[in-house]
GROMACS .gro file of C-alpha atoms in nm:
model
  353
    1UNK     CA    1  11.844  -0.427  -8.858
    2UNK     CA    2  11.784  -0.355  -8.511
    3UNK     CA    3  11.983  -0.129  -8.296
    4UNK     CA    4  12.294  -0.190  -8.183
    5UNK     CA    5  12.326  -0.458  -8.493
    6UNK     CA    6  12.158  -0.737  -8.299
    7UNK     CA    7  11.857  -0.942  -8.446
    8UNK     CA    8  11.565  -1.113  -8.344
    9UNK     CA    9  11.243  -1.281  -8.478
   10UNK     CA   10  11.100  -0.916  -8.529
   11UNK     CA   11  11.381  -0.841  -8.730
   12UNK     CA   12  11.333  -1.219  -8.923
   13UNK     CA   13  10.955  -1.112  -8.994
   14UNK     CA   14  11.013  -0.816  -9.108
   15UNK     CA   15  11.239  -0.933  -9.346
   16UNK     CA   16  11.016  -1.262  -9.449
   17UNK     CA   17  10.715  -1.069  -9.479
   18UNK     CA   18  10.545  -1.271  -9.205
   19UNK     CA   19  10.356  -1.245  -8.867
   20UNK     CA   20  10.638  -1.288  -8.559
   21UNK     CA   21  10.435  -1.587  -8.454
   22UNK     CA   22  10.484  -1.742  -8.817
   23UNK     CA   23  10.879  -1.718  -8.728
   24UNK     CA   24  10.869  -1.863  -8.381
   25UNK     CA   25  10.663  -2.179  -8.599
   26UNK     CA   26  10.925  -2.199  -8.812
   27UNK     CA   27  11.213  -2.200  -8.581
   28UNK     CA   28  11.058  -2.446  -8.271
   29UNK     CA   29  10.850  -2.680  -8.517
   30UNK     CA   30  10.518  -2.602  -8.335
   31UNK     CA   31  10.290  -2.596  -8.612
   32UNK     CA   32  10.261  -2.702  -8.958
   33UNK     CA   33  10.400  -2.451  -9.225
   34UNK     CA   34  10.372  -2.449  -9.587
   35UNK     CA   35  10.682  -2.496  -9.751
   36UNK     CA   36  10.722  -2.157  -9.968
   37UNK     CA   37  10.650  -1.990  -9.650
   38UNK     CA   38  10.919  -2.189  -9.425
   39UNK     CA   39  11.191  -2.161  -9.702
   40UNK     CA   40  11.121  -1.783  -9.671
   41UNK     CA   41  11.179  -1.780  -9.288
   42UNK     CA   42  11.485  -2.009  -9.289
   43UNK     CA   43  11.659  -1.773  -9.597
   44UNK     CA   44  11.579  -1.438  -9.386
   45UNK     CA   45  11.721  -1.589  -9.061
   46UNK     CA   46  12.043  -1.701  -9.273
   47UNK     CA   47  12.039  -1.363  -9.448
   48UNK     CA   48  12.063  -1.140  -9.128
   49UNK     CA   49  12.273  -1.375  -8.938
   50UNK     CA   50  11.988  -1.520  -8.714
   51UNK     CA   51  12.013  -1.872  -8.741
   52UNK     CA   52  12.411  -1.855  -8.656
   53UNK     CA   53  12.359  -1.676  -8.328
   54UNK     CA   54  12.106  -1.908  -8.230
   55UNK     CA   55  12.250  -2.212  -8.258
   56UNK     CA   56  12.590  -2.046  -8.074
   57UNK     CA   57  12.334  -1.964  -7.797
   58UNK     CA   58  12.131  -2.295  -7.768
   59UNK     CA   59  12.472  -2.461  -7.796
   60UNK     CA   60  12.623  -2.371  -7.464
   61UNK     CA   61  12.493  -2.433  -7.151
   62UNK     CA   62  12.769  -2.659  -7.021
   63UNK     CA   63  13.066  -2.420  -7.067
   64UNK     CA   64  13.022  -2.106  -6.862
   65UNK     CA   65  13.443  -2.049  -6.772
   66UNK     CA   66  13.720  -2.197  -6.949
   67UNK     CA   67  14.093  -2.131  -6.881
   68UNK     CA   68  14.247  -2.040  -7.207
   69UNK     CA   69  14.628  -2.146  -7.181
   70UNK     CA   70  14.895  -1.961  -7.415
   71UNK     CA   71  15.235  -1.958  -7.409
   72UNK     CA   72  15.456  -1.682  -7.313
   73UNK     CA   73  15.577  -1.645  -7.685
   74UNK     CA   74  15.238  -1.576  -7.858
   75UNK     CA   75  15.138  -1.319  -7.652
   76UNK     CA   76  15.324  -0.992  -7.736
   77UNK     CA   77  15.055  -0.824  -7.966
   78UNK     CA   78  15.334  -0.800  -8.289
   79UNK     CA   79  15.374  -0.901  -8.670
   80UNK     CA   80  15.606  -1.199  -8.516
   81UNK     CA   81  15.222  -1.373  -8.300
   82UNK     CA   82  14.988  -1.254  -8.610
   83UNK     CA   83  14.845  -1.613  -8.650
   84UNK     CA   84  14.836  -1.640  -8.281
   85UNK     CA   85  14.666  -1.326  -8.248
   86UNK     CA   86  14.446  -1.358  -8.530
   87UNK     CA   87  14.330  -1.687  -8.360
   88UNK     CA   88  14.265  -1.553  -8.012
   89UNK     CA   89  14.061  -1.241  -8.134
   90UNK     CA   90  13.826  -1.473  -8.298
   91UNK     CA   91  13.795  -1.713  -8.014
   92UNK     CA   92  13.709  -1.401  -7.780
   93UNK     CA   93  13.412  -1.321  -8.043
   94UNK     CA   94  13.296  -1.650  -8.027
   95UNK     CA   95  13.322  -1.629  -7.635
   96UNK     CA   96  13.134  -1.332  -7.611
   97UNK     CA   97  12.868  -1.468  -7.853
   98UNK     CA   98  12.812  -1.733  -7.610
   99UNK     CA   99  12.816  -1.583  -7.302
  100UNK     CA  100  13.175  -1.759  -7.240
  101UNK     CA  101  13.450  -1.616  -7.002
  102UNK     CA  102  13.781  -1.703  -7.130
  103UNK     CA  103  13.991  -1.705  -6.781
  104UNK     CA  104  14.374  -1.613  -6.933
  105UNK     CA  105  14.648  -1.825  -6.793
  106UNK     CA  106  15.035  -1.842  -6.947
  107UNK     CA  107  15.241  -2.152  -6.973
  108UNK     CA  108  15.581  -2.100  -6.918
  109UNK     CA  109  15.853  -2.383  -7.004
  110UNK     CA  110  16.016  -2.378  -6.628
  111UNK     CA  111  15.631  -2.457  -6.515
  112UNK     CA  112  15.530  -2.773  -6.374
  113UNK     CA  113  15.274  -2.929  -6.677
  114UNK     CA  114  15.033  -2.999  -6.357
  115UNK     CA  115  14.993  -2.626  -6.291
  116UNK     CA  116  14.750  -2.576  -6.601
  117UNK     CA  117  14.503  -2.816  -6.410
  118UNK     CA  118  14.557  -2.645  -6.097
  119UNK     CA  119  14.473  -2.322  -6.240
  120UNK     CA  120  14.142  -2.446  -6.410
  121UNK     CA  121  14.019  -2.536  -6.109
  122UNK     CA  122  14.136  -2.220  -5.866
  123UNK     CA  123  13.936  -2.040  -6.127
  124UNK     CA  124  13.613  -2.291  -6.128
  125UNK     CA  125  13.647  -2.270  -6.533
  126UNK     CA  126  13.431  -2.582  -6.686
  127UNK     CA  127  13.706  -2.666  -6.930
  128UNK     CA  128  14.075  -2.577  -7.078
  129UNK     CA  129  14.144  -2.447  -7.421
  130UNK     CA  130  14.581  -2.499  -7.495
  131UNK     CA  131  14.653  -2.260  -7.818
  132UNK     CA  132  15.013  -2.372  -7.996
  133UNK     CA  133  15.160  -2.555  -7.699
  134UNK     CA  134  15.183  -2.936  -7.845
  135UNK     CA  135  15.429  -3.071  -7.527
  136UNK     CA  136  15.316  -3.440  -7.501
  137UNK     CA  137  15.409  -3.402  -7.132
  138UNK     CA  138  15.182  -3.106  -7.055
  139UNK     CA  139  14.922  -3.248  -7.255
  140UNK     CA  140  14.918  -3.589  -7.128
  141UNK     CA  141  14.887  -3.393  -6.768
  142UNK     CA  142  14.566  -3.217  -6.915
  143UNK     CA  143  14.446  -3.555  -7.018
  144UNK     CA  144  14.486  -3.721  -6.687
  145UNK     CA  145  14.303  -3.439  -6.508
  146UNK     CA  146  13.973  -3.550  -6.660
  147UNK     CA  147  13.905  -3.232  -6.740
  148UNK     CA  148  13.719  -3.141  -7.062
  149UNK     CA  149  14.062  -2.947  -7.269
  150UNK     CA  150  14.084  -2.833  -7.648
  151UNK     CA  151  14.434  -2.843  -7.808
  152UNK     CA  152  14.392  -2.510  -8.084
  153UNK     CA  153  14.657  -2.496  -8.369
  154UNK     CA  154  14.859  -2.817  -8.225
  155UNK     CA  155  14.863  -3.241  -8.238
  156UNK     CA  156  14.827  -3.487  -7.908
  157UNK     CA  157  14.989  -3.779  -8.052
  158UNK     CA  158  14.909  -3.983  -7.824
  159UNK     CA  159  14.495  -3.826  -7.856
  160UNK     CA  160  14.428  -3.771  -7.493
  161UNK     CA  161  14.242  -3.459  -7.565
  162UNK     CA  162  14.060  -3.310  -7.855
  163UNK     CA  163  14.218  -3.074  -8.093
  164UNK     CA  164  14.144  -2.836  -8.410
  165UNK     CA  165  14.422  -2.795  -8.628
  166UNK     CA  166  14.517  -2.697  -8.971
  167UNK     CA  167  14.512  -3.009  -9.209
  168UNK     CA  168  14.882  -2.913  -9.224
  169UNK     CA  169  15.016  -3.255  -9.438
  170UNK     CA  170  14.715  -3.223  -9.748
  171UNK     CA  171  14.789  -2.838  -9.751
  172UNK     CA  172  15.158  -2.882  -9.751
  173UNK     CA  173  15.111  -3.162 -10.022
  174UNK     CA  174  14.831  -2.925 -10.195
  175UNK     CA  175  15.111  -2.599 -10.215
  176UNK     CA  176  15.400  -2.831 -10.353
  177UNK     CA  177  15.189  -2.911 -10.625
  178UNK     CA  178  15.080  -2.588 -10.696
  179UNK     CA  179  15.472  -2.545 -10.733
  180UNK     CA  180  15.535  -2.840 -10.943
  181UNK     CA  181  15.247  -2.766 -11.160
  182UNK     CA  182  15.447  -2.372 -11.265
  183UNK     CA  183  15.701  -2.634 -11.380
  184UNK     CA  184  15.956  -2.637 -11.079
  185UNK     CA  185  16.103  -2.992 -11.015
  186UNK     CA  186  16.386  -2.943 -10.756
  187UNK     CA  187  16.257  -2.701 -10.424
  188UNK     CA  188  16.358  -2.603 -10.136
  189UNK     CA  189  16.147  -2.658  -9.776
  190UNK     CA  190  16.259  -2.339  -9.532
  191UNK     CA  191  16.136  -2.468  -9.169
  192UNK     CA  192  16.234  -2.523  -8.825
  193UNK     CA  193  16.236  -2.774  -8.534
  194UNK     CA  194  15.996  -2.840  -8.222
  195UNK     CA  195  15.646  -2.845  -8.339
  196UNK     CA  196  15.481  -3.117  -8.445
  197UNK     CA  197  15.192  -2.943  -8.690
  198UNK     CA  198  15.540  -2.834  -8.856
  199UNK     CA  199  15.676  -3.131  -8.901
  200UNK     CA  200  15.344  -3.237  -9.092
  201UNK     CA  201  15.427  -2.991  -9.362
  202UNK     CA  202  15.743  -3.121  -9.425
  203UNK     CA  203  15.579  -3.495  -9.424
  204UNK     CA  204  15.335  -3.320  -9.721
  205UNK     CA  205  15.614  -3.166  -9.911
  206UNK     CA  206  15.780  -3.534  -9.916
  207UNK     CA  207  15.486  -3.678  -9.999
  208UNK     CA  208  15.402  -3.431 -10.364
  209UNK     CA  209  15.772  -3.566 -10.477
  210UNK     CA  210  15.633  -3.976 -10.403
  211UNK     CA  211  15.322  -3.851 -10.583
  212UNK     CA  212  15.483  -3.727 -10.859
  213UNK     CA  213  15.743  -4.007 -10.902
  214UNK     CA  214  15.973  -3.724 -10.844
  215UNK     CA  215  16.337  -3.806 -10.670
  216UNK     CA  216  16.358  -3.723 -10.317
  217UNK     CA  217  16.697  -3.571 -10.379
  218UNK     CA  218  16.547  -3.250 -10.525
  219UNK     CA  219  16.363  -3.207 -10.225
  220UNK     CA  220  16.578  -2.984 -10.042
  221UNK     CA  221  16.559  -2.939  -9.658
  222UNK     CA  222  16.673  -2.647  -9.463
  223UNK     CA  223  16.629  -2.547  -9.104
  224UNK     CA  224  16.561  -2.219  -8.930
  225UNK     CA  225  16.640  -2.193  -8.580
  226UNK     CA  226  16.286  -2.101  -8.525
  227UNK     CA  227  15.977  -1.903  -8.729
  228UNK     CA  228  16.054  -1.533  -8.670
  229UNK     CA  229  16.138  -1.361  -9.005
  230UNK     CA  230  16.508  -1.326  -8.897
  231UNK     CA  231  16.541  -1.677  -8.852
  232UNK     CA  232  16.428  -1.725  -9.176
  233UNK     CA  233  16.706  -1.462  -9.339
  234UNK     CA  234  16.965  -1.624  -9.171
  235UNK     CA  235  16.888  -1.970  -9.232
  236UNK     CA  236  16.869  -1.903  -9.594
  237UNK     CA  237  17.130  -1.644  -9.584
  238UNK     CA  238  17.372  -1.955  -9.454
  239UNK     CA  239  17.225  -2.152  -9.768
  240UNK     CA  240  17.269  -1.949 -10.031
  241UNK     CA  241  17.652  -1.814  -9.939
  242UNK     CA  242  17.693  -2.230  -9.917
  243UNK     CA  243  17.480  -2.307 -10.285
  244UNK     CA  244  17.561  -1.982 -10.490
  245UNK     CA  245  17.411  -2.198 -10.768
  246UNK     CA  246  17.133  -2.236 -10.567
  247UNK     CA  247  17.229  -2.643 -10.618
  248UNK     CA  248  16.983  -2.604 -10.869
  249UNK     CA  249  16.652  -2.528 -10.704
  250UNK     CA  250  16.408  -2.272 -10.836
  251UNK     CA  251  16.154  -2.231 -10.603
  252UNK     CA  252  16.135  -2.218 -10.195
  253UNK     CA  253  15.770  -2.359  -9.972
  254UNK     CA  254  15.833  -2.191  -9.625
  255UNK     CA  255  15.665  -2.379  -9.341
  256UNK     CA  256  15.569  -2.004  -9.208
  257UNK     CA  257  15.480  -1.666  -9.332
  258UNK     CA  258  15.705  -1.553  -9.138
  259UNK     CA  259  15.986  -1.751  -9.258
  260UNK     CA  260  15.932  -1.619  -9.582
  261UNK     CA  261  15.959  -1.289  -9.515
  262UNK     CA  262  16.276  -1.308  -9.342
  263UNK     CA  263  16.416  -1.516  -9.681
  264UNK     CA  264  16.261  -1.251  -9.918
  265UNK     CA  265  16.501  -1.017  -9.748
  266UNK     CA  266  16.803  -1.270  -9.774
  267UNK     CA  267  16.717  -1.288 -10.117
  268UNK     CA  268  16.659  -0.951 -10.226
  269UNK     CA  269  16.995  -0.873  -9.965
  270UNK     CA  270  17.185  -1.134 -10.205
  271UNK     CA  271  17.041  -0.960 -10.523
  272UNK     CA  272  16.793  -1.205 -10.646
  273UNK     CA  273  16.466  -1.159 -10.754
  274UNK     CA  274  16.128  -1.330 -10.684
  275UNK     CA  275  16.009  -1.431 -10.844
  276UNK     CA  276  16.275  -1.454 -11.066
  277UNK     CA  277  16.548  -1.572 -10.944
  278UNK     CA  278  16.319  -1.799 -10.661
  279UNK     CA  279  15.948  -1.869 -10.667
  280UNK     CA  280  15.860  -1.840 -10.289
  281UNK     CA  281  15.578  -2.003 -10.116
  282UNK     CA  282  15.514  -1.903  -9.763
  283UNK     CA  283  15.212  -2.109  -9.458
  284UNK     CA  284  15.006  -1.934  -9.259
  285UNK     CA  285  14.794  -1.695  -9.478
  286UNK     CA  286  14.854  -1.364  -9.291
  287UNK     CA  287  14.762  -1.019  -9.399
  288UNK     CA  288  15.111  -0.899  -9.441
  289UNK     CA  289  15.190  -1.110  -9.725
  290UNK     CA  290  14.936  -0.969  -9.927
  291UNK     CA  291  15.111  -0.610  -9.883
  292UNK     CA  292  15.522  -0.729  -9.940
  293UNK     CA  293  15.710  -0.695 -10.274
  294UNK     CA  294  15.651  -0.903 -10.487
  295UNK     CA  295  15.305  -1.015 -10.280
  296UNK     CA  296  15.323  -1.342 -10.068
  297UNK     CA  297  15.140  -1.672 -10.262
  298UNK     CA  298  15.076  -1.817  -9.921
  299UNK     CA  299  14.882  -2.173  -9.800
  300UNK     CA  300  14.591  -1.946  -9.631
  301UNK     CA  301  14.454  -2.137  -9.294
  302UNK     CA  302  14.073  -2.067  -9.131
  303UNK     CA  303  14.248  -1.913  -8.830
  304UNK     CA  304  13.921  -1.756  -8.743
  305UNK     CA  305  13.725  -2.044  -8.757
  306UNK     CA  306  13.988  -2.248  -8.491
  307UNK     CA  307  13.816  -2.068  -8.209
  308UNK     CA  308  13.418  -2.192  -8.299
  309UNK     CA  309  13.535  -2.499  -8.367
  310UNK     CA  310  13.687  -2.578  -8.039
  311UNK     CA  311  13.444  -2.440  -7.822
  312UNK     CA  312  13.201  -2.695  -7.986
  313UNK     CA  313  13.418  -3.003  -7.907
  314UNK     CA  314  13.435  -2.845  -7.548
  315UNK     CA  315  13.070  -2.812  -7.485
  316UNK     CA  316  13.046  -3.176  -7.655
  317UNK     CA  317  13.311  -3.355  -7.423
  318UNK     CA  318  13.142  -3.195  -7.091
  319UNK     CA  319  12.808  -3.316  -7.223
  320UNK     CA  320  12.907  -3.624  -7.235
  321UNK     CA  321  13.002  -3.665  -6.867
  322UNK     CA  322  13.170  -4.004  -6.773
  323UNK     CA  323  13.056  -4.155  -7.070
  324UNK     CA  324  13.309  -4.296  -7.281
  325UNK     CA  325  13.414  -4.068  -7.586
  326UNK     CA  326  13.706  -4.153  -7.769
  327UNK     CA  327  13.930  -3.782  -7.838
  328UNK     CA  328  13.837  -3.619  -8.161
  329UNK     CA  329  14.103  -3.445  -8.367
  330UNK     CA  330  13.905  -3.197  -8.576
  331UNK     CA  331  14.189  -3.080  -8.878
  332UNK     CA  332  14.052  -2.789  -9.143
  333UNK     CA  333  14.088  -2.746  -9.462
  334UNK     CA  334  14.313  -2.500  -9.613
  335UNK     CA  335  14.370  -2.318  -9.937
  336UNK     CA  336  14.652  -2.156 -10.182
  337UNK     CA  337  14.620  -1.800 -10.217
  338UNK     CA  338  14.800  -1.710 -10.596
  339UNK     CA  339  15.018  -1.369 -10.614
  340UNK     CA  340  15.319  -1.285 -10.794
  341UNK     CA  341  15.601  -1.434 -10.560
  342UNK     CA  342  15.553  -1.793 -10.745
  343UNK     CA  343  15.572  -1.798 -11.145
  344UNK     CA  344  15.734  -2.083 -11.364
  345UNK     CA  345  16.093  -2.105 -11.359
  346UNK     CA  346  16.380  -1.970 -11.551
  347UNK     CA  347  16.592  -2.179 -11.810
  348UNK     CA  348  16.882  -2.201 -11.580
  349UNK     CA  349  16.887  -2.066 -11.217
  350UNK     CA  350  17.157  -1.788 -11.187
  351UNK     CA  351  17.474  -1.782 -10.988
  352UNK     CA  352  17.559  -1.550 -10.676
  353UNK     CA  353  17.812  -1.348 -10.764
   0.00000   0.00000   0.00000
């Protein structure tokens, strides 16, 4: 590897086995090489992580500056913004791979929504990445700018401008089943109001009881005020001293990580176990579920991967100039992470006391 961890075709050849001239062949299809030896090439350049910074470098040359918008709210660096977080420390790798300066701006709820475009173009930034802030007013103000804009972790309904999301409904519908298949019929959806990619978990949950021919009575829904953990205790604080039977239910999907921490400490406050007592599901994936008693099973999202992915639909919507290019809305896959806090459920729920 060469110094500093950055690679090159020297570094390619060297691992190949073949001249530096053989490589550059290869890569810019200048001459005719024998298969063996181009499959050898190729699988070094993968191998050292050639091929991936190439293709971030030959892929921008139409970004240079792009205002990154955030809201107020998912900027303190604390447990409460780790998804936030999470997603803006990969998108400032990715930046920095490709020579991209992310120009910080924060939306505010008192601003006007016309003071993100204003801002994009005091700072002669190319294009406008929005992380979490789904406003159809704000975004509809983006969309008239004619600006190229990404929408990261968040849903234009009415698809003015691209966005990469979490495939929130298919996960949510993914982790009920996952429930249902430990046996649990009648559950209980912990989530809150004002975002739309929440609301699409909640539309999966309801959809695994239609998919099951399950009644939508035992799908139970209860609202937090918002996602921090404490919203989450006292929401299901409130529930449980009004169900000390639980009304049944033996397992709990949280629409956030963070909800479900807060509820493991209603829980555990109320002296029930998990999973016990209540199998709990939490959204988000974060490290900190990995490390609570019992640990977190958790719908794990690509945060990392938001940031890449947007910058790609950036650099293709300024390509494409005034031509006309429908807005693309890119949604990722996620997957259930298994621990402890979700099992198959007890005869008969236990009562409060």
């Amino acid at each position: 590897m060469a110094k500093g961890g950055k690679v090159g075709m020297r570094e390619v050849s060297e691992r190949a086995g073949v001249a530096i001239s053989t490589v550059s062949h290869v890569l810019n299809g200048t001459a005719p090489i024998s298969d063996e030896v181009r499959e050898r090439v190729l699988s070094a350049a993968r191998e050292i992580g050639y091929l991936a910074r190439r293709s971030a470098r030959a892929s921008v040359n139409a970004v240079n500056r792009v205002l990154l918008a955030v809201p107020e709210d998912a900027l303190p660096d604390s447990d409460v913004n780790l998804v936030s977080w999470t997603i803006l420390n990969a998108l400032t790798r990715d930046c920095e791979m490709r020579g991209v300066r992310l120009v910080p701006h924060t939306l505010r709820r008192a601003d006007s929504v016309d003071r993100v475009d204003a801002a994009a173009r005091a700072a002669k930034a190319d294009g406008i990445i929005v992380i979490n802030d789904d406003r159809s007013a704000l975004l509809d103000a983006i969309g008239r700018s004619g600006m190229p804009a990404v929408l990261i972790n968040g849903e234009d309904p009415n698809m003015h401008i691209d966005s990469v999301t979490p495939g929130n409904r298919f996960a949510a519908l993914k982790a009920t089943r996952v429930i249902m298949d430990r046996g649990h019929r009648r559950i209980v959806h912990l989530t809150w109001a004002g975002r739309k990619t929440v609301e699409r978990r909640l539309d999966g949950f309801l959809d695994a009881f239609r998919d099951r021919g399950l009644p939508l009575s035992d799908a139970i829904v209860v609202r937090a005020e918002g996602f921090e953990p404490q919203h989450g205790e006292e929401a299901l604080t409130a529930w449980l001293e009004a169900h000390p039977d639980r009304d049944g239910a033996t397992a709990l999907f949280c629409a956030a990580d963070n909800l479900a921490f807060g509820a493991m400490r209603a829980l555990k406050r109320a002296g029930l176990s998990v999973p016990d007592d209540l199998s709990v599901m939490g959204f988000d994936g974060v490290a900190l579920g990995e490390l609570h008693s019992p640990p977190l099973t958790t719908v794990s999202i690509p945060l990392e991967q938001f940031g890449r992915a947007a910058l790609d639909l950036l650099e293709a919507r300024a390509k494409s100039g005034q031509m006309p290019r429908a807005a693309h809305r890119l949604e990722l896959g996620c997957d259930v992470i298994l621990r402890e806090s979700v099992a198959a459920p007890a005869s008969q729920p236990s009562q409060i006391v």
